[in-house]
mmCIF file of C-alpha atoms and ligand atoms in Angstrom:
data_model
loop_
_atom_site.group_PDB
_atom_site.id
_atom_site.type_symbol
_atom_site.label_atom_id
_atom_site.label_comp_id
_atom_site.label_asym_id
_atom_site.label_seq_id
_atom_site.Cartn_x
_atom_site.Cartn_y
_atom_site.Cartn_z
ATOM 1 C CA UNK A 6 3.294 -23.720 -24.516
ATOM 2 C CA UNK A 7 2.456 -23.199 -20.361
ATOM 3 C CA UNK A 8 -1.312 -25.193 -19.988
ATOM 4 C CA UNK A 9 -3.665 -23.190 -20.457
ATOM 5 C CA UNK A 10 -4.427 -22.027 -16.340
ATOM 6 C CA UNK A 11 -7.838 -24.312 -14.626
ATOM 7 C CA UNK A 12 -10.898 -22.415 -13.255
ATOM 8 C CA UNK A 13 -9.250 -21.471 -9.409
ATOM 9 C CA UNK A 14 -6.141 -19.708 -10.679
ATOM 10 C CA UNK A 15 -8.813 -17.197 -12.576
ATOM 11 C CA UNK A 16 -11.026 -16.700 -10.035
ATOM 12 C CA UNK A 17 -7.760 -15.450 -8.815
ATOM 13 C CA UNK A 18 -6.915 -13.841 -11.709
ATOM 14 C CA UNK A 19 -10.324 -11.690 -11.486
ATOM 15 C CA UNK A 20 -10.358 -11.265 -7.707
ATOM 16 C CA UNK A 21 -7.057 -9.697 -7.903
ATOM 17 C CA UNK A 22 -8.029 -7.583 -10.752
ATOM 18 C CA UNK A 23 -10.653 -6.844 -9.856
ATOM 19 C CA UNK A 24 -9.087 -5.052 -5.991
ATOM 20 C CA UNK A 25 -6.577 -3.435 -8.169
ATOM 21 C CA UNK A 26 -8.405 -1.654 -10.314
ATOM 22 C CA UNK A 27 -10.358 -0.416 -6.771
ATOM 23 C CA UNK A 28 -6.883 0.486 -6.054
ATOM 24 C CA UNK A 29 -6.450 2.421 -9.137
ATOM 25 C CA UNK A 30 -10.166 4.126 -9.724
ATOM 26 C CA UNK A 31 -9.963 5.172 -5.871
ATOM 27 C CA UNK A 32 -7.257 7.542 -6.623
ATOM 28 C CA UNK A 33 -8.430 8.435 -9.662
ATOM 29 C CA UNK A 34 -10.982 10.162 -7.598
ATOM 30 C CA UNK A 35 -8.378 11.519 -5.554
ATOM 31 C CA UNK A 36 -6.612 13.138 -7.644
ATOM 32 C CA UNK A 37 -9.861 14.333 -8.948
ATOM 33 C CA UNK A 38 -10.931 15.412 -5.813
ATOM 34 C CA UNK A 39 -7.963 17.168 -5.221
ATOM 35 C CA UNK A 40 -7.477 18.908 -8.369
ATOM 36 C CA UNK A 41 -10.969 20.883 -6.740
ATOM 37 C CA UNK A 42 -10.647 21.677 -4.377
ATOM 38 C CA UNK A 43 -12.402 18.698 -1.849
ATOM 39 C CA UNK A 44 -9.359 17.370 -0.458
ATOM 40 C CA UNK A 45 -6.482 19.318 2.256
ATOM 41 C CA UNK A 46 -3.185 19.346 2.958
ATOM 42 C CA UNK A 47 -0.864 16.344 1.414
ATOM 43 C CA UNK A 48 -1.867 12.931 -0.427
ATOM 44 C CA UNK A 49 0.114 10.280 -2.047
ATOM 45 C CA UNK A 50 -1.411 8.380 -4.545
ATOM 46 C CA UNK A 51 -0.022 5.182 -5.363
ATOM 47 C CA UNK A 52 -1.045 5.128 -9.232
ATOM 48 C CA UNK A 53 1.297 1.993 -10.182
ATOM 49 C CA UNK A 54 1.884 0.154 -6.980
ATOM 50 C CA UNK A 55 -1.328 -1.250 -7.033
ATOM 51 C CA UNK A 56 0.505 -5.392 -7.710
ATOM 52 C CA UNK A 57 2.137 -4.553 -4.308
ATOM 53 C CA UNK A 58 -0.518 -4.072 -1.831
ATOM 54 C CA UNK A 59 -2.926 -7.116 -2.881
ATOM 55 C CA UNK A 60 -0.150 -9.705 -3.873
ATOM 56 C CA UNK A 61 0.813 -8.945 -0.960
ATOM 57 C CA UNK A 62 -2.534 -9.016 1.326
ATOM 58 C CA UNK A 63 -2.941 -13.175 -0.493
ATOM 59 C CA UNK A 64 -1.088 -13.855 2.156
ATOM 60 C CA UNK A 65 -2.370 -12.324 4.869
ATOM 61 C CA UNK A 66 -5.826 -12.895 7.869
ATOM 62 C CA UNK A 67 -7.375 -11.840 10.213
ATOM 63 C CA UNK A 68 -5.754 -11.245 13.230
ATOM 64 C CA UNK A 69 -2.478 -9.973 10.707
ATOM 65 C CA UNK A 70 -1.076 -6.277 11.635
ATOM 66 C CA UNK A 71 -0.236 -4.384 8.671
ATOM 67 C CA UNK A 72 1.661 -0.457 8.710
ATOM 68 C CA UNK A 73 2.254 1.646 6.040
ATOM 69 C CA UNK A 74 4.145 5.003 5.298
ATOM 70 C CA UNK A 75 1.879 8.199 4.150
ATOM 71 C CA UNK A 76 1.207 6.180 1.043
ATOM 72 C CA UNK A 77 -1.044 3.756 1.963
ATOM 73 C CA UNK A 78 -4.664 4.354 0.944
ATOM 74 C CA UNK A 79 -3.990 0.750 -2.249
ATOM 75 C CA UNK A 80 -3.230 -0.857 1.232
ATOM 76 C CA UNK A 81 -6.390 0.269 2.546
ATOM 77 C CA UNK A 82 -8.331 -1.229 0.163
ATOM 78 C CA UNK A 83 -6.520 -4.151 -0.709
ATOM 79 C CA UNK A 84 -7.267 -4.636 3.561
ATOM 80 C CA UNK A 85 -11.120 -4.852 2.912
ATOM 81 C CA UNK A 86 -11.380 -1.230 4.756
ATOM 82 C CA UNK A 87 -14.462 1.065 3.508
ATOM 83 C CA UNK A 88 -14.136 3.420 0.829
ATOM 84 C CA UNK A 89 -17.000 5.730 2.037
ATOM 85 C CA UNK A 90 -15.191 6.191 5.190
ATOM 86 C CA UNK A 91 -11.298 6.448 3.513
ATOM 87 C CA UNK A 92 -12.847 9.570 1.107
ATOM 88 C CA UNK A 93 -14.495 10.708 4.531
ATOM 89 C CA UNK A 94 -11.183 11.349 5.794
ATOM 90 C CA UNK A 95 -9.566 12.475 2.865
ATOM 91 C CA UNK A 96 -12.350 15.898 2.842
ATOM 92 C CA UNK A 97 -12.020 15.928 6.693
ATOM 93 C CA UNK A 98 -15.503 14.729 7.348
ATOM 94 C CA UNK A 99 -15.896 13.421 10.106
ATOM 95 C CA UNK A 100 -17.580 10.160 9.562
ATOM 96 C CA UNK A 101 -13.786 8.567 8.450
ATOM 97 C CA UNK A 102 -11.567 6.638 9.930
ATOM 98 C CA UNK A 103 -9.875 9.412 11.935
ATOM 99 C CA UNK A 104 -12.811 11.479 12.526
ATOM 100 C CA UNK A 105 -12.437 13.752 10.442
ATOM 101 C CA UNK A 106 -8.849 15.115 11.729
ATOM 102 C CA UNK A 107 -6.151 12.747 10.309
ATOM 103 C CA UNK A 108 -6.609 13.133 7.601
ATOM 104 C CA UNK A 109 -4.556 11.134 4.099
ATOM 105 C CA UNK A 110 -1.131 10.839 6.033
ATOM 106 C CA UNK A 111 -2.667 9.834 8.811
ATOM 107 C CA UNK A 112 -5.473 7.010 8.986
ATOM 108 C CA UNK A 113 -5.815 4.503 11.058
ATOM 109 C CA UNK A 114 -8.141 0.984 12.246
ATOM 110 C CA UNK A 115 -6.204 -0.824 14.459
ATOM 111 C CA UNK A 116 -10.196 -2.650 14.352
ATOM 112 C CA UNK A 117 -9.263 -3.432 10.293
ATOM 113 C CA UNK A 118 -5.722 -4.411 11.154
ATOM 114 C CA UNK A 119 -4.055 -0.951 10.412
ATOM 115 C CA UNK A 120 -2.203 0.968 12.351
ATOM 116 C CA UNK A 121 -1.355 4.210 10.152
ATOM 117 C CA UNK A 122 -0.779 6.106 7.466
ATOM 118 C CA UNK A 123 3.181 7.868 8.456
ATOM 119 C CA UNK A 124 3.856 10.990 8.003
ATOM 120 C CA UNK A 125 6.938 10.933 8.856
ATOM 121 C CA UNK A 126 9.010 8.342 6.669
ATOM 122 C CA UNK A 127 10.062 5.617 8.017
ATOM 123 C CA UNK A 128 9.130 5.922 10.842
ATOM 124 C CA UNK A 129 6.575 3.204 10.430
ATOM 125 C CA UNK A 130 9.795 0.609 11.045
ATOM 126 C CA UNK A 131 9.837 0.878 14.933
ATOM 127 C CA UNK A 132 6.832 1.196 15.120
ATOM 128 C CA UNK A 133 5.959 -1.885 13.417
ATOM 129 C CA UNK A 134 8.538 -3.955 14.665
ATOM 130 C CA UNK A 135 6.583 -3.351 17.979
ATOM 131 C CA UNK A 136 3.670 -3.968 16.879
ATOM 132 C CA UNK A 137 5.398 -7.779 16.314
ATOM 133 C CA UNK A 138 7.516 -8.061 19.407
ATOM 134 C CA UNK A 139 3.180 -7.560 21.012
ATOM 135 C CA UNK A 140 2.555 -10.012 18.805
ATOM 136 C CA UNK A 141 5.036 -12.470 20.297
ATOM 137 C CA UNK A 142 5.363 -11.691 23.392
ATOM 138 C CA UNK A 143 1.156 -11.766 23.597
ATOM 139 C CA UNK A 144 1.255 -14.990 22.240
ATOM 140 C CA UNK A 145 -0.642 -13.356 19.159
ATOM 141 C CA UNK A 146 -0.337 -15.296 16.479
ATOM 142 C CA UNK A 147 -0.523 -12.477 13.601
ATOM 143 C CA UNK A 148 3.239 -11.404 12.168
ATOM 144 C CA UNK A 149 3.082 -7.471 10.074
ATOM 145 C CA UNK A 150 3.872 -5.949 7.074
ATOM 146 C CA UNK A 151 5.545 -3.329 7.789
ATOM 147 C CA UNK A 152 6.206 -1.525 4.073
ATOM 148 C CA UNK A 153 7.860 1.297 3.280
ATOM 149 C CA UNK A 154 9.882 3.327 0.621
ATOM 150 C CA UNK A 155 13.232 3.109 -1.669
ATOM 151 C CA UNK A 156 14.246 6.392 1.109
ATOM 152 C CA UNK A 157 12.114 5.370 3.514
ATOM 153 C CA UNK A 158 14.544 2.001 3.638
ATOM 154 C CA UNK A 159 18.693 3.844 3.578
ATOM 155 C CA UNK A 160 17.153 5.144 7.403
ATOM 156 C CA UNK A 161 19.120 4.851 10.077
ATOM 157 C CA UNK A 162 15.888 3.522 11.959
ATOM 158 C CA UNK A 163 15.517 1.155 9.536
ATOM 159 C CA UNK A 164 18.487 -0.633 10.314
ATOM 160 C CA UNK A 165 17.922 -0.629 14.091
ATOM 161 C CA UNK A 166 14.695 -2.365 13.450
ATOM 162 C CA UNK A 167 16.081 -4.316 11.201
ATOM 163 C CA UNK A 168 18.724 -5.908 13.819
ATOM 164 C CA UNK A 169 16.235 -6.323 16.862
ATOM 165 C CA UNK A 170 13.772 -8.185 15.084
ATOM 166 C CA UNK A 171 16.793 -10.339 13.710
ATOM 167 C CA UNK A 172 17.968 -10.401 17.150
ATOM 168 C CA UNK A 173 14.475 -11.539 18.718
ATOM 169 C CA UNK A 174 13.174 -13.714 15.677
ATOM 170 C CA UNK A 175 9.702 -10.821 15.696
ATOM 171 C CA UNK A 176 7.375 -12.422 13.492
ATOM 172 C CA UNK A 177 6.950 -9.318 11.002
ATOM 173 C CA UNK A 178 8.003 -8.928 6.786
ATOM 174 C CA UNK A 179 9.571 -5.528 5.657
ATOM 175 C CA UNK A 180 8.797 -4.827 2.277
ATOM 176 C CA UNK A 181 10.010 -1.738 0.836
ATOM 177 C CA UNK A 182 8.318 -0.963 -1.717
ATOM 178 C CA UNK A 183 11.005 0.254 -4.452
ATOM 179 C CA UNK A 184 9.459 2.927 -6.664
ATOM 180 C CA UNK A 185 13.064 4.030 -7.382
ATOM 181 C CA UNK A 186 11.840 7.531 -6.318
ATOM 182 C CA UNK A 187 13.017 9.401 -3.319
ATOM 183 C CA UNK A 188 12.195 13.363 -3.105
ATOM 184 C CA UNK A 189 15.410 14.559 -1.401
ATOM 185 C CA UNK A 190 17.703 10.816 -1.849
ATOM 186 C CA UNK A 191 20.623 12.744 -2.723
ATOM 187 C CA UNK A 192 21.141 13.819 1.304
ATOM 188 C CA UNK A 193 21.234 9.922 2.288
ATOM 189 C CA UNK A 194 24.041 7.854 2.148
ATOM 190 C CA UNK A 195 24.391 5.860 -1.670
ATOM 191 C CA UNK A 196 23.013 2.218 -1.048
ATOM 192 C CA UNK A 197 24.466 0.029 -4.519
ATOM 193 C CA UNK A 198 21.437 -2.344 -3.136
ATOM 194 C CA UNK A 199 18.785 -1.751 0.057
ATOM 195 C CA UNK A 200 17.762 -5.257 0.439
ATOM 196 C CA UNK A 201 21.506 -5.594 1.758
ATOM 197 C CA UNK A 202 21.106 -3.722 4.389
ATOM 198 C CA UNK A 203 18.773 -6.394 5.494
ATOM 199 C CA UNK A 204 20.396 -8.979 4.631
ATOM 200 C CA UNK A 205 23.478 -8.029 6.494
ATOM 201 C CA UNK A 206 21.338 -7.445 9.824
ATOM 202 C CA UNK A 207 20.476 -11.487 9.659
ATOM 203 C CA UNK A 208 17.682 -11.119 7.755
ATOM 204 C CA UNK A 209 16.699 -13.588 4.821
ATOM 205 C CA UNK A 210 16.300 -10.779 1.558
ATOM 206 C CA UNK A 211 14.426 -11.405 -1.507
ATOM 207 C CA UNK A 212 13.878 -9.155 -5.277
ATOM 208 C CA UNK A 213 10.567 -9.680 -6.468
ATOM 209 C CA UNK A 214 9.187 -7.933 -9.084
ATOM 210 C CA UNK A 215 6.301 -5.643 -8.314
ATOM 211 C CA UNK A 216 4.053 -5.389 -11.547
ATOM 212 C CA UNK A 217 3.872 -8.851 -11.310
ATOM 213 C CA UNK A 218 0.428 -9.631 -8.455
ATOM 214 C CA UNK A 219 1.002 -12.875 -8.676
ATOM 215 C CA UNK A 220 5.145 -12.929 -8.326
ATOM 216 C CA UNK A 221 4.427 -10.584 -5.328
ATOM 217 C CA UNK A 222 1.467 -12.646 -3.939
ATOM 218 C CA UNK A 223 3.608 -16.063 -5.026
ATOM 219 C CA UNK A 224 7.051 -14.168 -2.911
ATOM 220 C CA UNK A 225 4.435 -13.079 0.458
ATOM 221 C CA UNK A 226 3.599 -16.518 0.707
ATOM 222 C CA UNK A 227 6.879 -18.366 0.782
ATOM 223 C CA UNK A 228 7.694 -15.512 3.597
ATOM 224 C CA UNK A 229 4.558 -15.841 5.339
ATOM 225 C CA UNK A 230 5.059 -19.369 5.194
ATOM 226 C CA UNK A 231 8.908 -19.097 6.986
ATOM 227 C CA UNK A 232 7.466 -16.163 9.476
ATOM 228 C CA UNK A 233 4.992 -18.377 10.593
ATOM 229 C CA UNK A 234 6.924 -20.796 11.552
ATOM 230 C CA UNK A 235 8.970 -19.309 13.292
ATOM 231 C CA UNK A 236 11.851 -18.542 11.164
ATOM 232 C CA UNK A 237 11.807 -15.128 12.115
ATOM 233 C CA UNK A 238 12.316 -11.211 9.893
ATOM 234 C CA UNK A 239 12.069 -12.335 5.510
ATOM 235 C CA UNK A 240 12.225 -8.516 4.151
ATOM 236 C CA UNK A 241 10.882 -8.585 -0.430
ATOM 237 C CA UNK A 242 12.421 -5.682 -1.927
ATOM 238 C CA UNK A 243 9.781 -5.022 -4.526
ATOM 239 C CA UNK A 244 10.482 -2.949 -8.025
ATOM 240 C CA UNK A 245 7.862 -0.768 -8.319
ATOM 241 C CA UNK A 246 6.751 2.476 -10.241
ATOM 242 C CA UNK A 247 4.332 5.030 -9.734
ATOM 243 C CA UNK A 248 2.989 6.876 -12.596
ATOM 244 C CA UNK A 249 2.032 9.973 -10.465
ATOM 245 C CA UNK A 250 4.331 12.625 -8.694
ATOM 246 C CA UNK A 251 6.365 12.593 -5.437
ATOM 247 C CA UNK A 252 2.429 14.006 -3.589
ATOM 248 C CA UNK A 253 0.103 15.950 -5.488
ATOM 249 C CA UNK A 254 0.889 19.427 -3.353
ATOM 250 C CA UNK A 255 4.802 18.663 -5.137
ATOM 251 C CA UNK A 256 4.420 16.929 -7.346
ATOM 252 C CA UNK A 257 7.603 16.468 -9.155
ATOM 253 C CA UNK A 258 8.662 13.238 -11.509
ATOM 254 C CA UNK A 259 9.861 10.182 -10.471
ATOM 255 C CA UNK A 260 10.093 9.283 -14.325
ATOM 256 C CA UNK A 261 10.124 11.225 -18.150
ATOM 257 C CA UNK A 262 7.675 11.480 -20.275
ATOM 258 C CA UNK A 263 8.927 8.827 -22.613
ATOM 259 C CA UNK A 264 10.121 6.046 -19.914
ATOM 260 C CA UNK A 265 6.569 7.048 -18.147
ATOM 261 C CA UNK A 266 4.898 6.242 -21.408
ATOM 262 C CA UNK A 267 6.750 2.466 -22.094
ATOM 263 C CA UNK A 268 6.745 1.267 -18.408
ATOM 264 C CA UNK A 269 1.976 2.011 -18.709
ATOM 265 C CA UNK A 270 1.981 0.092 -22.567
ATOM 266 C CA UNK A 271 5.025 -2.451 -21.478
ATOM 267 C CA UNK A 272 4.705 -2.963 -17.108
ATOM 268 C CA UNK A 273 1.270 -1.640 -15.799
ATOM 269 C CA UNK A 274 0.079 -4.396 -12.957
ATOM 270 C CA UNK A 275 -4.000 -4.544 -14.274
ATOM 271 C CA UNK A 276 -3.911 -4.293 -17.626
ATOM 272 C CA UNK A 277 -0.986 -6.809 -17.294
ATOM 273 C CA UNK A 278 -3.465 -8.861 -15.835
ATOM 274 C CA UNK A 279 -6.291 -7.964 -17.874
ATOM 275 C CA UNK A 280 -4.475 -9.203 -20.882
ATOM 276 C CA UNK A 281 -3.605 -12.452 -19.646
ATOM 277 C CA UNK A 282 -7.010 -13.542 -18.501
ATOM 278 C CA UNK A 283 -8.614 -12.214 -21.668
ATOM 279 C CA UNK A 284 -5.776 -15.016 -23.013
ATOM 280 C CA UNK A 285 -6.487 -17.287 -20.881
ATOM 281 C CA UNK A 286 -10.673 -16.626 -22.827
ATOM 282 C CA UNK A 287 -12.224 -14.926 -20.774
ATOM 283 C CA UNK A 288 -14.611 -12.004 -22.466
ATOM 284 C CA UNK A 289 -13.065 -8.362 -23.202
ATOM 285 C CA UNK A 290 -16.669 -7.058 -22.426
ATOM 286 C CA UNK A 291 -16.992 -8.706 -19.354
ATOM 287 C CA UNK A 292 -14.276 -7.389 -17.797
ATOM 288 C CA UNK A 293 -15.214 -3.498 -19.087
ATOM 289 C CA UNK A 294 -18.030 -4.068 -17.724
ATOM 290 C CA UNK A 295 -16.547 -5.209 -13.945
ATOM 291 C CA UNK A 296 -14.512 -1.657 -14.590
ATOM 292 C CA UNK A 297 -17.413 0.275 -15.112
ATOM 293 C CA UNK A 298 -19.165 -1.054 -12.212
ATOM 294 C CA UNK A 299 -15.921 -0.147 -10.141
ATOM 295 C CA UNK A 300 -15.776 3.714 -11.394
ATOM 296 C CA UNK A 301 -18.961 3.622 -9.814
ATOM 297 C CA UNK A 302 -18.752 2.535 -6.717
ATOM 298 C CA UNK A 303 -15.456 5.139 -6.178
ATOM 299 C CA UNK A 304 -17.742 7.625 -7.163
ATOM 300 C CA UNK A 305 -20.865 6.384 -5.454
ATOM 301 C CA UNK A 306 -18.966 6.018 -2.591
ATOM 302 C CA UNK A 307 -17.189 9.800 -3.110
ATOM 303 C CA UNK A 308 -20.553 11.776 -3.334
ATOM 304 C CA UNK A 309 -21.762 10.164 0.071
ATOM 305 C CA UNK A 310 -17.999 10.864 1.863
ATOM 306 C CA UNK A 311 -18.892 14.460 0.531
ATOM 307 C CA UNK A 312 -22.630 15.037 1.647
ATOM 308 C CA UNK A 313 -21.347 13.733 6.012
ATOM 309 C CA UNK A 314 -20.774 16.856 7.621
ATOM 310 C CA UNK A 315 -17.459 18.051 8.835
ATOM 311 C CA UNK A 316 -16.133 17.231 12.531
ATOM 312 C CA UNK A 317 -17.692 19.039 15.275
ATOM 313 C CA UNK A 318 -14.779 21.692 16.210
ATOM 314 C CA UNK A 319 -15.303 21.726 19.890
ATOM 315 C CA UNK A 320 -14.523 17.584 19.725
ATOM 316 C CA UNK A 321 -10.637 18.912 19.573
ATOM 317 C CA UNK A 322 -11.075 20.142 23.228
ATOM 318 C CA UNK A 323 -12.547 17.385 23.910
ATOM 319 C CA UNK A 324 -9.324 14.662 21.959
ATOM 320 C CA UNK A 325 -7.321 17.394 23.906
ATOM 321 C CA UNK A 326 -8.784 16.608 27.009
ATOM 322 C CA UNK A 327 -8.560 12.808 26.122
ATOM 323 C CA UNK A 328 -4.233 12.924 26.035
ATOM 324 C CA UNK A 329 -5.198 11.150 22.241
ATOM 325 C CA UNK A 330 -8.026 11.069 19.679
ATOM 326 C CA UNK A 331 -10.799 9.392 20.080
ATOM 327 C CA UNK A 332 -11.541 6.917 18.303
HETATM 328 C C1 TPP B 520 11.293 13.061 8.410
HETATM 329 C C2 TPP B 520 10.965 13.646 7.008
HETATM 330 N N1 TPP B 520 12.402 14.111 6.233
HETATM 331 C C3 TPP B 520 11.435 14.382 5.124
HETATM 332 C C4 TPP B 520 10.628 14.227 4.772
HETATM 333 C C5 TPP B 520 9.800 14.337 3.244
HETATM 334 N N2 TPP B 520 9.913 13.276 2.682
HETATM 335 C C6 TPP B 520 8.899 13.368 2.440
HETATM 336 S S1 TPP B 520 8.596 11.868 2.054
HETATM 337 C C7 TPP B 520 10.421 11.611 1.247
HETATM 338 C C8 TPP B 520 10.641 10.160 -0.096
HETATM 339 C C9 TPP B 520 10.504 9.710 0.698
HETATM 340 O O1 TPP B 520 10.449 8.536 -0.197
HETATM 341 P P1 TPP B 520 10.284 6.482 -0.069
HETATM 342 O O2 TPP B 520 10.850 6.640 0.608
HETATM 343 O O3 TPP B 520 10.478 6.473 -1.742
HETATM 344 O O4 TPP B 520 8.858 6.749 -0.933
HETATM 345 P P2 TPP B 520 7.669 7.076 -1.629
HETATM 346 O O5 TPP B 520 7.402 8.886 -1.412
HETATM 347 O O6 TPP B 520 8.564 7.302 -2.759
HETATM 348 O O7 TPP B 520 6.680 6.624 -1.690
HETATM 349 C C10 TPP B 520 11.160 12.352 2.448
HETATM 350 C C11 TPP B 520 12.134 13.612 2.050
HETATM 351 C C12 TPP B 520 10.020 14.068 6.050
HETATM 352 N N3 TPP B 520 8.608 13.778 5.305
HETATM 353 N N4 TPP B 520 10.162 13.883 7.070
HETATM 354 MG MG1 MG B 521 10.374 5.775 -3.530
#
């Protein structure tokens, strides 16, 4: 029998559960708003992948940078960004992270260490490598966490980024979020192992169980320790699942319904951690209250965001004259 977790460990588990639930309830609310026509354009949810964002975040410090694909709401919430401004951006409101102009796929807040939200699969990888280059060049102590999907991981620009990062020993953690789903992957090079592509460029690469937040946190801690010690980039291939289709407007199915039911029943990262806490003596009713509070927090955030004004169309001209968004 493993020994009972001490009180610090229990608190860490509670924090992880809370962080994952906040992502899940945010995403569910976003899906609902999308269905009601309150969110336009594309919207990609990461329900099922919560342990990846939360586990990675535990290894980060102020001054670190994050850059992600269009499936980015979870990382933003894990990074402590404001759900009200996030919902506002999704609903095209002036109070959103990019003044309502960016929407789900093009959100960023460099002040919070979040550099987007990128619509083109893989484009964040060379850009993230540039962020890490800047951190090294300026002798800033931070590092960059750059995440991308299994589809994006097959791209040529990703190989170029691995090569440069390894040559220059840049402070970057490459994270393949392998949800075993990528529309169009039948038209990309056939890959037997995605992390082997990083290894081929000299990066240490490890596979991680992305349905276990503690495994992700441990792998991230280890990797980040080496990166901060100046040993250069590391690649983690984090195996996960997304429960919903690719995008709400173009819902393919990543899995059959039977597979999905099995994953949700046996491997769900939120439910598994909840069960672990209960097995360690946590009060199940208290955890239900926590969940209810988080649902209420997200409902209130969405309500507040939806009441905010739309952006002033004249701001488009100002942005054009300024050569880009002004915030
Ligand atoms: C240049 C370009 N090609 C194709 C697409 C369409 N597209 C969007 S996401 C995607 C697959 C990405 O899969 P993956 O990297 O595994 O990320 P996931 O959606 O599973 O998180 C494709 C082909 C696009 N948006 N841009
Ligand atoms: Mg994928």
